[in-house]
Short mmCIF file of C-alpha atoms in Angstrom, two decimals:
data_model
loop_
_atom_site.label_atom_id
_atom_site.label_comp_id
_atom_site.label_asym_id
_atom_site.label_seq_id
_atom_site.Cartn_x
_atom_site.Cartn_y
_atom_site.Cartn_z
CA MET A 1 111.17 83.34 59.07
CA ASN A 2 109.33 86.57 58.58
CA PRO A 3 111.97 89.05 57.36
CA GLU A 4 110.58 91.82 59.61
CA LEU A 5 111.17 89.65 62.75
CA GLU A 6 114.60 88.37 61.57
CA ALA A 7 116.15 91.86 62.25
CA PHE A 8 115.30 91.40 66.08
CA LEU A 9 117.34 88.15 66.22
CA PRO A 10 120.57 89.84 67.32
CA LEU A 11 118.79 91.48 70.18
CA ILE A 12 117.50 88.30 71.68
CA PRO A 13 120.03 86.87 74.17
CA ARG A 14 121.14 83.34 73.48
CA VAL A 15 120.10 80.92 76.08
CA GLU A 16 122.37 77.89 77.00
CA LEU A 17 120.50 75.11 78.68
CA THR A 18 123.15 72.54 79.00
CA ASP A 19 123.62 73.87 82.54
CA PRO A 20 120.12 74.38 83.94
CA VAL A 21 121.23 75.82 87.28
CA ALA A 22 123.39 78.58 85.42
CA ALA A 23 120.51 79.16 83.04
CA ARG A 24 118.11 79.79 85.89
CA ALA A 25 120.50 82.09 87.69
CA ASN A 26 120.95 84.08 84.58
CA TYR A 27 117.21 84.27 83.92
CA ALA A 28 116.65 85.37 87.50
CA LYS A 29 119.27 88.15 87.20
CA ALA A 30 117.67 89.50 84.17
CA ALA A 31 114.34 89.53 85.91
CA ALA A 32 115.65 91.13 89.02
CA ALA A 33 117.06 94.06 86.82
CA ARG A 34 113.41 94.98 85.90
CA PRO A 35 111.71 97.64 87.82
CA ALA A 36 109.74 96.44 90.77
CA PRO A 37 105.91 96.34 90.10
CA ASP A 38 103.47 98.72 91.75
CA LEU A 39 101.48 96.59 94.30
CA ALA A 40 99.56 99.52 95.93
CA ASP A 41 96.17 98.34 94.49
CA LEU A 42 96.81 94.61 94.86
CA GLU A 43 96.79 92.01 97.63
CA VAL A 44 99.68 89.48 97.14
CA GLU A 45 99.81 86.22 98.83
CA ASP A 46 101.79 83.03 98.52
CA ARG A 47 100.15 79.71 99.08
CA MET A 48 100.47 76.04 98.79
CA VAL A 49 98.15 74.23 96.69
CA PRO A 50 97.59 70.50 97.96
CA ALA A 51 98.69 68.22 95.28
CA ASP A 52 101.23 65.29 94.89
CA PRO A 53 103.46 67.05 95.52
CA ASP A 54 101.93 70.38 96.71
CA VAL A 55 102.31 73.13 94.34
CA VAL A 56 103.35 76.81 95.27
CA VAL A 57 101.32 79.64 93.92
CA ARG A 58 101.44 83.42 94.26
CA ILE A 59 97.90 85.16 94.25
CA TYR A 60 97.47 88.75 93.01
CA ARG A 61 94.15 90.13 94.09
CA PRO A 62 92.84 93.45 92.83
CA ARG A 63 90.06 95.09 94.49
CA GLN A 64 86.60 93.83 93.41
CA ALA A 65 87.95 91.11 91.19
CA GLN A 66 85.52 88.53 90.03
CA GLY A 67 87.29 86.26 87.34
CA ALA A 68 90.75 84.71 87.74
CA ILE A 69 93.54 83.73 85.35
CA VAL A 70 95.71 80.84 86.30
CA TRP A 71 98.95 82.33 84.93
CA LEU A 72 102.08 80.17 83.84
CA HIS A 73 105.55 81.57 83.49
CA GLY A 74 107.69 81.29 80.46
CA GLY A 75 111.42 79.83 80.48
CA GLY A 76 111.56 76.80 78.15
CA PHE A 77 110.19 74.59 80.79
CA VAL A 78 113.64 74.83 82.52
CA MET A 79 113.84 78.42 83.79
CA GLY A 80 111.30 80.85 85.38
CA ASP A 81 109.57 80.88 88.79
CA LEU A 82 107.17 83.00 90.81
CA ASP A 83 109.89 85.58 91.41
CA THR A 84 110.99 85.95 87.81
CA GLU A 85 107.22 86.29 86.74
CA HIS A 86 106.40 88.71 89.60
CA LEU A 87 106.44 91.83 87.49
CA TRP A 88 104.29 90.37 84.75
CA ALA A 89 101.72 88.72 87.06
CA ALA A 90 101.17 91.98 88.90
CA ARG A 91 100.86 93.99 85.81
CA LEU A 92 98.44 91.49 84.43
CA ALA A 93 96.33 91.53 87.60
CA ASP A 94 96.38 95.30 87.89
CA GLY A 95 95.56 95.80 84.25
CA SER A 96 92.93 93.06 83.84
CA GLY A 97 91.12 93.46 87.24
CA ALA A 98 91.21 89.73 87.48
CA VAL A 99 92.78 87.55 90.39
CA VAL A 100 96.13 86.16 88.92
CA ILE A 101 97.13 82.92 90.32
CA SER A 102 100.72 82.57 89.25
CA VAL A 103 101.97 78.91 89.34
CA GLY A 104 105.35 77.63 90.45
CA TYR A 105 105.21 74.47 88.56
CA ARG A 106 108.05 71.84 88.37
CA ARG A 107 110.65 72.39 85.79
CA ALA A 108 112.81 70.22 83.47
CA PRO A 109 115.06 68.35 83.39
CA GLU A 110 114.59 67.38 87.01
CA HIS A 111 110.98 66.84 86.64
CA ARG A 112 110.11 65.14 83.35
CA PHE A 113 106.83 65.59 81.36
CA PRO A 114 103.99 65.55 82.55
CA ALA A 115 105.07 66.97 85.95
CA ALA A 116 104.52 70.68 84.95
CA LEU A 117 101.20 69.95 83.39
CA ASP A 118 100.11 67.85 86.37
CA ASP A 119 100.96 70.84 88.61
CA VAL A 120 98.98 73.31 86.49
CA TYR A 121 96.03 71.05 86.33
CA ALA A 122 96.05 70.58 90.14
CA VAL A 123 95.99 74.46 90.54
CA LEU A 124 93.37 74.87 87.96
CA SER A 125 91.26 72.27 89.58
CA TRP A 126 91.92 73.82 93.20
CA ALA A 127 91.01 77.37 91.82
CA ASP A 128 87.54 75.97 90.62
CA GLU A 129 87.03 74.03 93.80
CA HIS A 130 87.91 76.97 96.05
CA ALA A 131 86.48 79.93 93.98
CA ALA A 132 84.17 81.02 96.77
CA GLU A 133 87.02 81.14 99.25
CA LEU A 134 89.26 83.03 96.56
CA GLY A 135 86.36 85.42 95.95
CA ILE A 136 86.03 84.69 92.31
CA ASP A 137 83.38 83.35 89.96
CA ALA A 138 83.97 79.76 89.12
CA GLY A 139 82.47 80.30 85.72
CA ARG A 140 85.18 83.02 84.96
CA ILE A 141 88.46 81.22 85.29
CA ALA A 142 90.78 81.43 82.45
CA VAL A 143 94.48 80.00 81.92
CA GLY A 144 97.17 81.81 80.15
CA GLY A 145 100.94 82.05 79.92
CA HIS A 146 103.83 83.14 77.77
CA SER A 147 106.22 80.95 75.88
CA ALA A 148 106.47 77.64 77.81
CA GLY A 149 103.60 78.77 80.00
CA GLY A 150 101.47 79.44 76.78
CA GLY A 151 102.12 75.83 75.79
CA LEU A 152 101.14 74.67 79.29
CA ALA A 153 97.97 76.81 79.17
CA ALA A 154 96.82 75.11 75.92
CA ALA A 155 97.59 71.58 77.17
CA VAL A 156 95.82 72.20 80.44
CA ALA A 157 92.85 73.60 78.74
CA LEU A 158 92.58 70.40 76.62
CA ARG A 159 93.06 68.16 79.69
CA ALA A 160 90.27 70.28 81.49
#
């Protein structure tokens, strides 16, 4: 490990994933302690994307947005959801000027691979097919995420 980064290890909370329900509750508690995002310049809407099963998304729409980012939360494929990602997705939409489509993909261990990837691909395909309805340019749709979401973004880009 890079010695400069090693100094930060004691600051990173240890995550115990043997009890996914407790891990999710702790993750949600930490997210709830963050300041609420400023939504004054954003329209925020929850929707269901038709798939098998349907996938819940939260859409953050800044004024005069053209492109979009299909955004994927982190959490080790076990934790995280639309609510824990709310602050980051809102900041991303506000800072980038792009529509952010935050995806509530299915999580492990209840839903094994490739469930999360299938959900993300369904949302990416839906965003492309419904670009006009969403007010975005279908040629300007990106995928992104952090941690597990970054891995899913890379995988869905390859699949697409």
